[in-house]
C-alpha cells in the first residue's frame, strides 16, 4: 500500500531538515520546526512518511515522557536523545532528527487547573538552551568539550499557544500550521482506500460527504467495516471459545476476505460515527454537573430540586437581531458587567467546522478602547462574520484566565 505524502508538507520538512545540516554564512536558522493543527489530521503520520522518504529514522520522544516523579528526568531525557541523534549522524553517516510528538500535551499549560511543575519549566528551558546552543548539549554532571553535530528538532502539537512563549519565538521555532486542503484529503484517502477497494470518484464523493471530519475519521470508517466479519466470526465460534482460538492457538490465525467497501456502505457507517460524535458533544455531562454544583453552592438549592430533564443552563446563547448589527440588551448588560469588574473584553469567531472542534479565531477587539468603540468593534465583527459563531469573553487580567464566555451569534 502506497501512502500519500503532501508535497506542501514534504517541502516544509525537507527544507527545514536540510537547512539545519548546511553551513549558511550569516544566516540564523531556527533549530525547531513546530507543526501544529487540529487533532486527527495526520501530522505525526505525515512526518514519519517524510522521514522514510528522506531515508533516515529519527530519534523519538513522546509528550507523555515529559513528566516524571523525579525532577529533572525529562530534561535529561531530551539532552540524552539529542546526543543520541548526533551520534547516529556520526556513526551512520546520514541525516537524523529529534522528533517530539505532542509537545503541548507534555509541556503545555492549558488553564489554571493545569499543574505547572518543575519538570515543565526544565523541559521548556532545555529546549530553549538546545535551540540557542545546538552543538554544545551537555548531560548533568558531566562535560564533553567535543562539539556535537547540529540536529534539527521536529515537534508536533495541537495548540502551541499553551507553550512557554519564549520557546516558540521565531528565532528558535519555525511554525507550520497543517490543515489539509480538499485535494490533499483526497490524496490521503487514496492511500487509505486502494483503487481495488474504492475508485477515485468514490473517494472524492466520500470526502465531500464528510467535509468537516478529520483524516483519522476515514481511517476509523475503514476499520469499522471489518467489524461485521469479526462479529460473524465470534458468533460462529462462540464467545466462550474466542480466547483459546486466537491466543496461543496451534491453528493458523483466522483469515478474513475483503469486506464490502462500496460507497453507500461507507457513507452509512460514517453517518453512524458522526451520530456518536454529536451525542458526546450534545450531552456534555461534565459541564452540566459542574453547573449544578456551582448553582447549588451559590444559592443553596438542594440537589434533589434540580430537574434533570430541564437542566439549568448558566451560559446565555443569544441570537442576533434581524439587522445583524444592533446588540441585544443581554449583550450590553454583559459588557457593562465585564467592564465594571475590571475584566478585559475579548471577541472570537469560528465557522461551523471549527466550532465543533473548539478552534476559535480572535476578532482583534481592543479591550483598552472606550465602551462605544468596543460596541462598535463587536458590531463590525458581527457584520464581517454573518455566518460564523461569535462569542464574547471576559478575561481576568490578574490570573490571565477566562471567567466569562457568552455566545452572541449562531449561524442560521
Short mmCIF file of C-alpha atoms in Angstrom, two decimals:
data_model
loop_
_atom_site.label_atom_id
_atom_site.label_comp_id
_atom_site.label_asym_id
_atom_site.label_seq_id
_atom_site.Cartn_x
_atom_site.Cartn_y
_atom_site.Cartn_z
CA UNK A 1 0.00 0.00 0.00
CA UNK A 2 1.46 3.36 -1.08
CA UNK A 3 0.60 6.23 1.24
CA UNK A 4 0.21 9.83 0.10
CA UNK A 5 2.70 12.47 1.20
CA UNK A 6 1.54 16.06 0.80
CA UNK A 7 4.02 17.99 -1.39
CA UNK A 8 3.48 21.03 0.84
CA UNK A 9 4.26 19.01 3.97
CA UNK A 10 7.24 17.30 2.35
CA UNK A 11 8.64 20.62 1.18
CA UNK A 12 8.41 22.22 4.63
CA UNK A 13 10.10 19.35 6.47
CA UNK A 14 12.73 18.68 3.83
CA UNK A 15 13.76 22.34 3.66
CA UNK A 16 13.94 22.69 7.45
CA UNK A 17 15.96 19.49 7.96
CA UNK A 18 18.33 20.18 5.06
CA UNK A 19 18.85 23.79 6.08
CA UNK A 20 20.00 22.71 9.54
CA UNK A 21 22.71 20.50 8.04
CA UNK A 22 24.07 23.24 5.77
CA UNK A 23 26.60 25.90 6.65
CA UNK A 24 24.89 29.14 5.65
CA UNK A 25 27.12 32.12 6.45
CA UNK A 26 25.39 34.98 8.22
CA UNK A 27 22.05 33.14 8.42
CA UNK A 28 20.45 32.20 11.73
CA UNK A 29 18.48 29.01 11.14
CA UNK A 30 15.79 28.05 13.69
CA UNK A 31 16.58 24.63 15.11
CA UNK A 32 12.97 23.67 15.94
CA UNK A 33 10.11 23.19 13.48
CA UNK A 34 6.71 23.20 15.20
CA UNK A 35 3.89 21.50 13.28
CA UNK A 36 0.51 22.31 14.79
CA UNK A 37 -3.12 21.91 13.78
CA UNK A 38 -6.39 20.15 14.54
CA UNK A 39 -6.43 16.71 16.06
CA UNK A 40 -6.51 13.73 13.76
CA UNK A 41 -5.21 15.45 10.61
CA UNK A 42 -2.20 13.14 10.26
CA UNK A 43 0.63 15.39 11.46
CA UNK A 44 2.62 12.55 13.03
CA UNK A 45 1.99 10.10 10.19
CA UNK A 46 2.98 12.63 7.53
CA UNK A 47 6.21 13.30 9.46
CA UNK A 48 7.00 9.58 9.55
CA UNK A 49 6.40 9.30 5.80
CA UNK A 50 8.74 12.23 5.14
CA UNK A 51 11.45 10.72 7.35
CA UNK A 52 11.13 7.44 5.47
CA UNK A 53 11.25 9.22 2.11
CA UNK A 54 14.40 11.11 3.14
CA UNK A 55 16.00 7.83 4.14
CA UNK A 56 16.57 8.09 7.89
CA UNK A 57 14.98 7.09 11.16
CA UNK A 58 14.51 9.87 13.74
CA UNK A 59 15.10 9.65 17.47
CA UNK A 60 11.67 9.98 19.05
CA UNK A 61 10.23 11.33 22.31
CA UNK A 62 6.58 11.17 23.28
CA UNK A 63 4.85 14.03 25.08
CA UNK A 64 3.98 11.54 27.79
CA UNK A 65 7.68 11.19 28.65
CA UNK A 66 7.98 14.87 29.59
CA UNK A 67 6.79 14.36 33.16
CA UNK A 68 8.29 12.27 35.93
CA UNK A 69 8.06 11.90 39.72
CA UNK A 70 11.78 12.77 39.80
CA UNK A 71 12.57 16.40 38.97
CA UNK A 72 14.96 16.78 36.07
CA UNK A 73 14.40 13.40 34.41
CA UNK A 74 12.50 14.68 31.32
CA UNK A 75 15.08 17.45 30.70
CA UNK A 76 17.89 14.89 30.96
CA UNK A 77 15.98 12.60 28.57
CA UNK A 78 15.78 15.37 25.94
CA UNK A 79 19.52 16.02 26.20
CA UNK A 80 20.28 12.28 26.07
CA UNK A 81 18.12 11.69 22.98
CA UNK A 82 19.58 14.76 21.25
CA UNK A 83 23.11 13.46 21.81
CA UNK A 84 21.96 10.04 20.60
CA UNK A 85 20.72 11.59 17.35
CA UNK A 86 24.02 13.42 16.95
CA UNK A 87 25.89 10.15 17.44
CA UNK A 88 23.76 8.47 14.76
CA UNK A 89 24.79 11.13 12.25
CA UNK A 90 28.46 10.41 13.01
CA UNK A 91 28.16 6.63 13.03
CA UNK A 92 25.73 6.06 10.16
CA UNK A 93 26.81 8.97 8.00
CA UNK A 94 23.28 10.13 7.27
CA UNK A 95 20.79 12.74 8.43
CA UNK A 96 18.88 12.39 11.66
CA UNK A 97 16.34 14.44 13.62
CA UNK A 98 14.88 14.57 17.11
CA UNK A 99 11.11 14.09 16.82
CA UNK A 100 8.98 15.14 19.84
CA UNK A 101 5.36 14.12 19.44
CA UNK A 102 2.53 16.05 21.18
CA UNK A 103 4.82 18.56 22.86
CA UNK A 104 1.93 20.72 24.08
CA UNK A 105 0.36 17.74 25.86
CA UNK A 106 3.52 17.21 27.91
CA UNK A 107 4.83 20.76 28.36
CA UNK A 108 1.81 22.99 27.73
CA UNK A 109 -0.32 24.82 30.26
CA UNK A 110 -3.97 24.77 29.23
CA UNK A 111 -5.63 26.63 32.11
CA UNK A 112 -5.23 27.49 35.78
CA UNK A 113 -6.09 23.90 36.64
CA UNK A 114 -3.02 22.54 34.83
CA UNK A 115 -0.18 21.97 37.24
CA UNK A 116 2.99 23.82 36.23
CA UNK A 117 5.71 21.58 37.61
CA UNK A 118 9.48 21.90 37.89
CA UNK A 119 9.77 19.40 35.04
CA UNK A 120 7.61 21.59 32.80
CA UNK A 121 9.91 24.53 33.45
CA UNK A 122 13.02 22.43 32.85
CA UNK A 123 11.67 20.98 29.59
CA UNK A 124 10.98 24.47 28.22
CA UNK A 125 14.35 25.76 29.43
CA UNK A 126 16.21 22.75 28.00
CA UNK A 127 14.64 23.09 24.55
CA UNK A 128 15.43 26.83 24.58
CA UNK A 129 19.04 26.11 25.55
CA UNK A 130 19.47 23.48 22.84
CA UNK A 131 17.94 25.81 20.24
CA UNK A 132 20.46 28.50 21.20
CA UNK A 133 23.47 26.14 21.51
CA UNK A 134 22.79 23.14 19.27
CA UNK A 135 26.41 21.92 19.17
CA UNK A 136 27.01 22.14 22.93
CA UNK A 137 24.46 19.96 24.71
CA UNK A 138 25.77 18.52 27.96
CA UNK A 139 24.39 15.90 30.32
CA UNK A 140 24.00 16.81 34.00
CA UNK A 141 27.15 16.01 36.00
CA UNK A 142 29.46 15.69 33.01
CA UNK A 143 31.10 17.90 30.40
CA UNK A 144 32.30 16.97 26.93
CA UNK A 145 34.15 19.69 25.02
CA UNK A 146 33.72 17.89 21.67
CA UNK A 147 31.18 19.80 19.52
CA UNK A 148 28.11 17.81 18.54
CA UNK A 149 26.51 17.58 15.12
CA UNK A 150 23.64 20.05 14.79
CA UNK A 151 20.38 18.07 14.92
CA UNK A 152 17.06 19.59 13.75
CA UNK A 153 14.17 19.16 16.17
CA UNK A 154 10.65 18.47 14.86
CA UNK A 155 7.76 18.89 17.32
CA UNK A 156 4.03 18.35 16.81
CA UNK A 157 1.07 19.58 18.79
CA UNK A 158 -2.46 20.90 18.62
CA UNK A 159 -2.17 24.27 20.35
CA UNK A 160 1.25 25.88 20.69
CA UNK A 161 -0.22 28.89 22.50
CA UNK A 162 -0.13 26.71 25.63
CA UNK A 163 3.68 26.54 25.46
CA UNK A 164 6.15 28.93 27.06
CA UNK A 165 6.18 32.00 24.78
CA UNK A 166 10.00 32.46 24.57
CA UNK A 167 10.32 28.87 23.35
CA UNK A 168 8.11 29.40 20.30
CA UNK A 169 9.55 32.75 19.24
CA UNK A 170 10.65 32.92 15.61
CA UNK A 171 14.38 32.75 16.28
CA UNK A 172 14.04 29.36 17.97
CA UNK A 173 10.98 27.74 16.38
CA UNK A 174 9.62 27.92 12.88
CA UNK A 175 5.86 27.30 12.86
CA UNK A 176 3.89 25.33 10.28
CA UNK A 177 0.11 25.09 10.54
CA UNK A 178 -1.14 21.87 8.96
CA UNK A 179 -4.71 21.85 7.70
CA UNK A 180 -5.02 19.60 4.64
CA UNK A 181 -6.89 21.02 1.68
CA UNK A 182 -9.62 19.11 -0.14
CA UNK A 183 -7.13 17.86 -2.72
CA UNK A 184 -4.72 16.73 -0.01
CA UNK A 185 -7.51 14.94 1.85
CA UNK A 186 -8.45 13.12 -1.35
CA UNK A 187 -4.81 12.17 -1.83
CA UNK A 188 -4.53 10.79 1.71
CA UNK A 189 -7.73 8.76 1.27
CA UNK A 190 -6.33 7.32 -1.94
CA UNK A 191 -3.68 5.70 0.25
CA UNK A 192 -6.21 4.56 2.87
CA UNK A 193 -8.53 3.05 0.25
CA UNK A 194 -6.58 1.42 -2.62
CA UNK A 195 -8.05 1.59 -6.12
CA UNK A 196 -9.19 -2.01 -5.85
CA UNK A 197 -11.41 -1.06 -2.91
CA UNK A 198 -12.67 2.37 -3.94
CA UNK A 199 -12.48 4.36 -7.18
CA UNK A 200 -11.13 7.91 -7.30
CA UNK A 201 -14.62 9.25 -7.94
CA UNK A 202 -15.97 7.43 -4.89
CA UNK A 203 -13.12 8.75 -2.75
CA UNK A 204 -13.93 12.30 -3.83
CA UNK A 205 -17.60 11.81 -3.02
CA UNK A 206 -16.71 10.33 0.38
CA UNK A 207 -14.60 13.39 1.24
CA UNK A 208 -17.35 15.75 0.12
CA UNK A 209 -19.94 13.85 2.16
CA UNK A 210 -17.98 14.46 5.38
CA UNK A 211 -16.17 17.77 4.77
CA UNK A 212 -15.89 18.63 8.47
CA UNK A 213 -14.24 15.37 9.53
CA UNK A 214 -10.51 14.92 10.10
CA UNK A 215 -8.32 12.39 8.32
CA UNK A 216 -8.43 9.81 11.11
CA UNK A 217 -12.24 9.68 10.78
CA UNK A 218 -11.95 7.99 7.38
CA UNK A 219 -9.33 5.57 8.66
CA UNK A 220 -11.71 4.67 11.50
CA UNK A 221 -14.54 4.15 8.99
CA UNK A 222 -12.38 1.66 7.10
CA UNK A 223 -11.61 -0.16 10.34
CA UNK A 224 -15.30 -0.25 11.29
CA UNK A 225 -16.15 -2.08 8.06
CA UNK A 226 -14.21 -5.12 9.31
CA UNK A 227 -16.39 -5.28 12.45
CA UNK A 228 -19.10 -7.16 10.56
CA UNK A 229 -16.80 -10.04 9.61
CA UNK A 230 -15.26 -10.18 13.08
CA UNK A 231 -18.73 -10.22 14.65
CA UNK A 232 -19.76 -13.14 12.42
CA UNK A 233 -16.55 -14.96 13.33
CA UNK A 234 -17.24 -14.53 17.07
CA UNK A 235 -20.86 -15.66 16.76
CA UNK A 236 -19.88 -18.68 14.68
CA UNK A 237 -17.14 -19.79 17.06
CA UNK A 238 -18.79 -18.76 20.33
CA UNK A 239 -17.77 -16.03 22.75
CA UNK A 240 -16.54 -18.55 25.32
CA UNK A 241 -14.09 -20.11 22.80
CA UNK A 242 -12.69 -16.97 21.19
CA UNK A 243 -9.78 -16.55 23.60
CA UNK A 244 -8.38 -20.06 23.10
CA UNK A 245 -8.82 -19.80 19.32
CA UNK A 246 -6.78 -16.58 18.97
CA UNK A 247 -4.23 -16.55 21.82
CA UNK A 248 -1.57 -19.33 21.91
CA UNK A 249 -3.54 -21.41 19.45
CA UNK A 250 -1.98 -24.20 17.40
CA UNK A 251 -4.26 -23.30 14.49
CA UNK A 252 -3.29 -20.66 11.97
CA UNK A 253 -4.69 -17.17 12.52
CA UNK A 254 -8.18 -16.59 11.12
CA UNK A 255 -8.35 -15.04 7.66
CA UNK A 256 -10.93 -12.52 6.53
CA UNK A 257 -11.95 -11.64 3.00
CA UNK A 258 -12.11 -8.07 1.79
CA UNK A 259 -15.29 -6.60 3.24
CA UNK A 260 -17.91 -4.51 1.48
CA UNK A 261 -16.11 -1.27 0.64
CA UNK A 262 -18.90 0.07 -1.56
CA UNK A 263 -19.51 3.79 -1.20
CA UNK A 264 -23.10 3.63 0.18
CA UNK A 265 -21.93 1.24 2.89
CA UNK A 266 -19.04 3.52 3.84
CA UNK A 267 -21.33 6.56 3.99
CA UNK A 268 -23.80 4.66 6.15
CA UNK A 269 -21.03 3.66 8.58
CA UNK A 270 -19.68 7.21 8.56
CA UNK A 271 -23.06 8.68 9.46
CA UNK A 272 -23.31 6.31 12.41
CA UNK A 273 -19.93 7.55 13.66
CA UNK A 274 -20.95 11.20 13.16
CA UNK A 275 -24.05 10.49 15.24
CA UNK A 276 -21.85 9.15 18.04
CA UNK A 277 -19.71 12.31 17.89
CA UNK A 278 -22.74 14.59 18.10
CA UNK A 279 -24.17 12.62 21.01
CA UNK A 280 -21.00 13.25 23.01
CA UNK A 281 -20.92 16.94 22.06
CA UNK A 282 -24.58 17.47 22.90
CA UNK A 283 -24.52 15.67 26.24
CA UNK A 284 -21.56 17.48 27.85
CA UNK A 285 -22.49 15.90 31.16
CA UNK A 286 -19.43 17.21 32.99
CA UNK A 287 -20.47 20.80 32.24
CA UNK A 288 -23.98 20.03 33.37
CA UNK A 289 -22.77 18.51 36.63
CA UNK A 290 -20.39 21.41 37.30
CA UNK A 291 -23.12 23.96 36.56
CA UNK A 292 -25.46 22.24 39.02
CA UNK A 293 -22.75 22.20 41.66
CA UNK A 294 -21.93 25.90 41.15
CA UNK A 295 -25.59 26.87 41.15
CA UNK A 296 -26.38 24.87 44.27
CA UNK A 297 -23.37 26.16 46.22
CA UNK A 298 -24.20 29.78 45.34
CA UNK A 299 -27.90 29.74 46.04
CA UNK A 300 -28.29 26.90 48.49
CA UNK A 301 -30.57 24.82 46.25
CA UNK A 302 -30.65 21.17 47.30
CA UNK A 303 -29.50 18.83 44.54
CA UNK A 304 -32.80 16.95 44.72
CA UNK A 305 -34.65 20.05 43.47
CA UNK A 306 -32.74 20.10 40.17
CA UNK A 307 -34.79 18.68 37.31
CA UNK A 308 -32.51 16.58 35.13
CA UNK A 309 -34.97 16.75 32.24
CA UNK A 310 -34.75 20.54 32.18
CA UNK A 311 -31.22 21.35 33.36
CA UNK A 312 -30.17 24.85 34.33
CA UNK A 313 -28.00 26.48 31.65
CA UNK A 314 -25.87 29.30 33.01
CA UNK A 315 -24.32 30.16 29.63
CA UNK A 316 -26.55 32.55 27.71
CA UNK A 317 -26.82 31.96 23.99
CA UNK A 318 -28.30 34.88 22.09
CA UNK A 319 -29.48 35.08 18.52
CA UNK A 320 -28.51 38.27 16.65
CA UNK A 321 -31.14 40.82 15.72
CA UNK A 322 -32.56 40.83 12.22
CA UNK A 323 -30.37 43.76 11.14
CA UNK A 324 -27.27 41.86 12.27
CA UNK A 325 -25.73 44.94 13.96
CA UNK A 326 -27.70 46.26 16.92
CA UNK A 327 -26.65 44.38 20.03
CA UNK A 328 -29.30 42.74 22.22
CA UNK A 329 -29.81 44.17 25.69
CA UNK A 330 -28.38 40.98 27.24
CA UNK A 331 -25.07 41.54 25.46
CA UNK A 332 -24.94 45.21 26.51
CA UNK A 333 -25.57 44.19 30.12
CA UNK A 334 -22.79 41.61 29.91
CA UNK A 335 -20.39 44.24 28.51
CA UNK A 336 -21.25 46.57 31.39
CA UNK A 337 -20.63 43.78 33.88
CA UNK A 338 -17.24 42.87 32.35
CA UNK A 339 -16.06 46.49 32.33
CA UNK A 340 -17.32 47.20 35.85
CA UNK A 341 -15.48 44.11 37.13
CA UNK A 342 -12.19 45.41 35.64
CA UNK A 343 -12.01 42.45 33.29
CA UNK A 344 -10.67 42.63 29.74
CA UNK A 345 -13.07 42.09 26.86
CA UNK A 346 -12.30 39.61 24.10
CA UNK A 347 -14.17 38.52 20.98
CA UNK A 348 -13.72 35.34 18.95
CA UNK A 349 -15.34 33.77 15.91
CA UNK A 350 -15.44 30.27 14.39
CA UNK A 351 -17.15 28.70 11.40
CA UNK A 352 -19.29 25.59 11.82
CA UNK A 353 -16.37 23.23 11.33
CA UNK A 354 -14.03 24.99 13.74
CA UNK A 355 -16.84 25.46 16.27
CA UNK A 356 -17.20 21.68 16.60
CA UNK A 357 -13.50 21.31 17.36
CA UNK A 358 -13.30 24.36 19.65
CA UNK A 359 -10.89 26.16 17.32
CA UNK A 360 -11.65 29.90 17.59
CA UNK A 361 -10.04 32.93 15.94
CA UNK A 362 -9.71 36.35 17.53
CA UNK A 363 -11.71 39.26 16.13
CA UNK A 364 -8.91 41.61 17.17
CA UNK A 365 -11.02 43.66 19.58
CA UNK A 366 -9.02 46.25 21.54
CA UNK A 367 -10.17 45.99 25.16
CA UNK A 368 -8.43 49.27 26.06
CA UNK A 369 -10.86 51.29 23.96
CA UNK A 370 -13.84 53.13 25.38
CA UNK A 371 -17.20 51.40 25.67
CA UNK A 372 -18.70 52.97 22.48
CA UNK A 373 -15.65 51.87 20.48
CA UNK A 374 -15.85 48.37 21.96
CA UNK A 375 -19.52 48.12 20.98
CA UNK A 376 -18.69 49.38 17.51
CA UNK A 377 -15.93 46.75 17.23
CA UNK A 378 -18.37 44.00 18.22
CA UNK A 379 -20.92 45.20 15.66
CA UNK A 380 -18.20 45.28 12.99
CA UNK A 381 -17.24 41.68 13.80
CA UNK A 382 -20.90 40.62 13.56
CA UNK A 383 -21.16 42.28 10.16
CA UNK A 384 -17.94 40.75 8.81
CA UNK A 385 -18.81 37.21 10.01
CA UNK A 386 -22.56 36.80 9.49
CA UNK A 387 -22.36 33.00 9.07
CA UNK A 388 -19.98 32.29 11.96
CA UNK A 389 -20.32 31.67 15.66
CA UNK A 390 -19.19 34.68 17.69
CA UNK A 391 -18.59 34.70 21.44
CA UNK A 392 -17.88 37.44 23.95
CA UNK A 393 -15.14 36.85 26.53
CA UNK A 394 -14.41 38.31 29.94
CA UNK A 395 -10.77 37.80 30.90
CA UNK A 396 -9.33 38.30 34.38
CA UNK A 397 -6.05 40.18 33.73
CA UNK A 398 -4.56 39.15 37.07
CA UNK A 399 -4.76 35.36 36.70
CA UNK A 400 -4.95 35.60 32.88
CA UNK A 401 -7.95 33.31 32.76
CA UNK A 402 -11.30 33.48 31.06
CA UNK A 403 -14.11 33.96 33.55
CA UNK A 404 -16.97 34.65 31.12
CA UNK A 405 -17.81 33.05 27.77
CA UNK A 406 -21.04 34.08 26.06
CA UNK A 407 -22.10 33.13 22.52
CA UNK A 408 -23.72 36.20 20.97
CA UNK A 409 -24.26 34.86 17.43
CA UNK A 410 -25.06 31.49 15.94
CA UNK A 411 -25.33 30.71 12.21
CA UNK A 412 -28.85 30.31 10.89
#
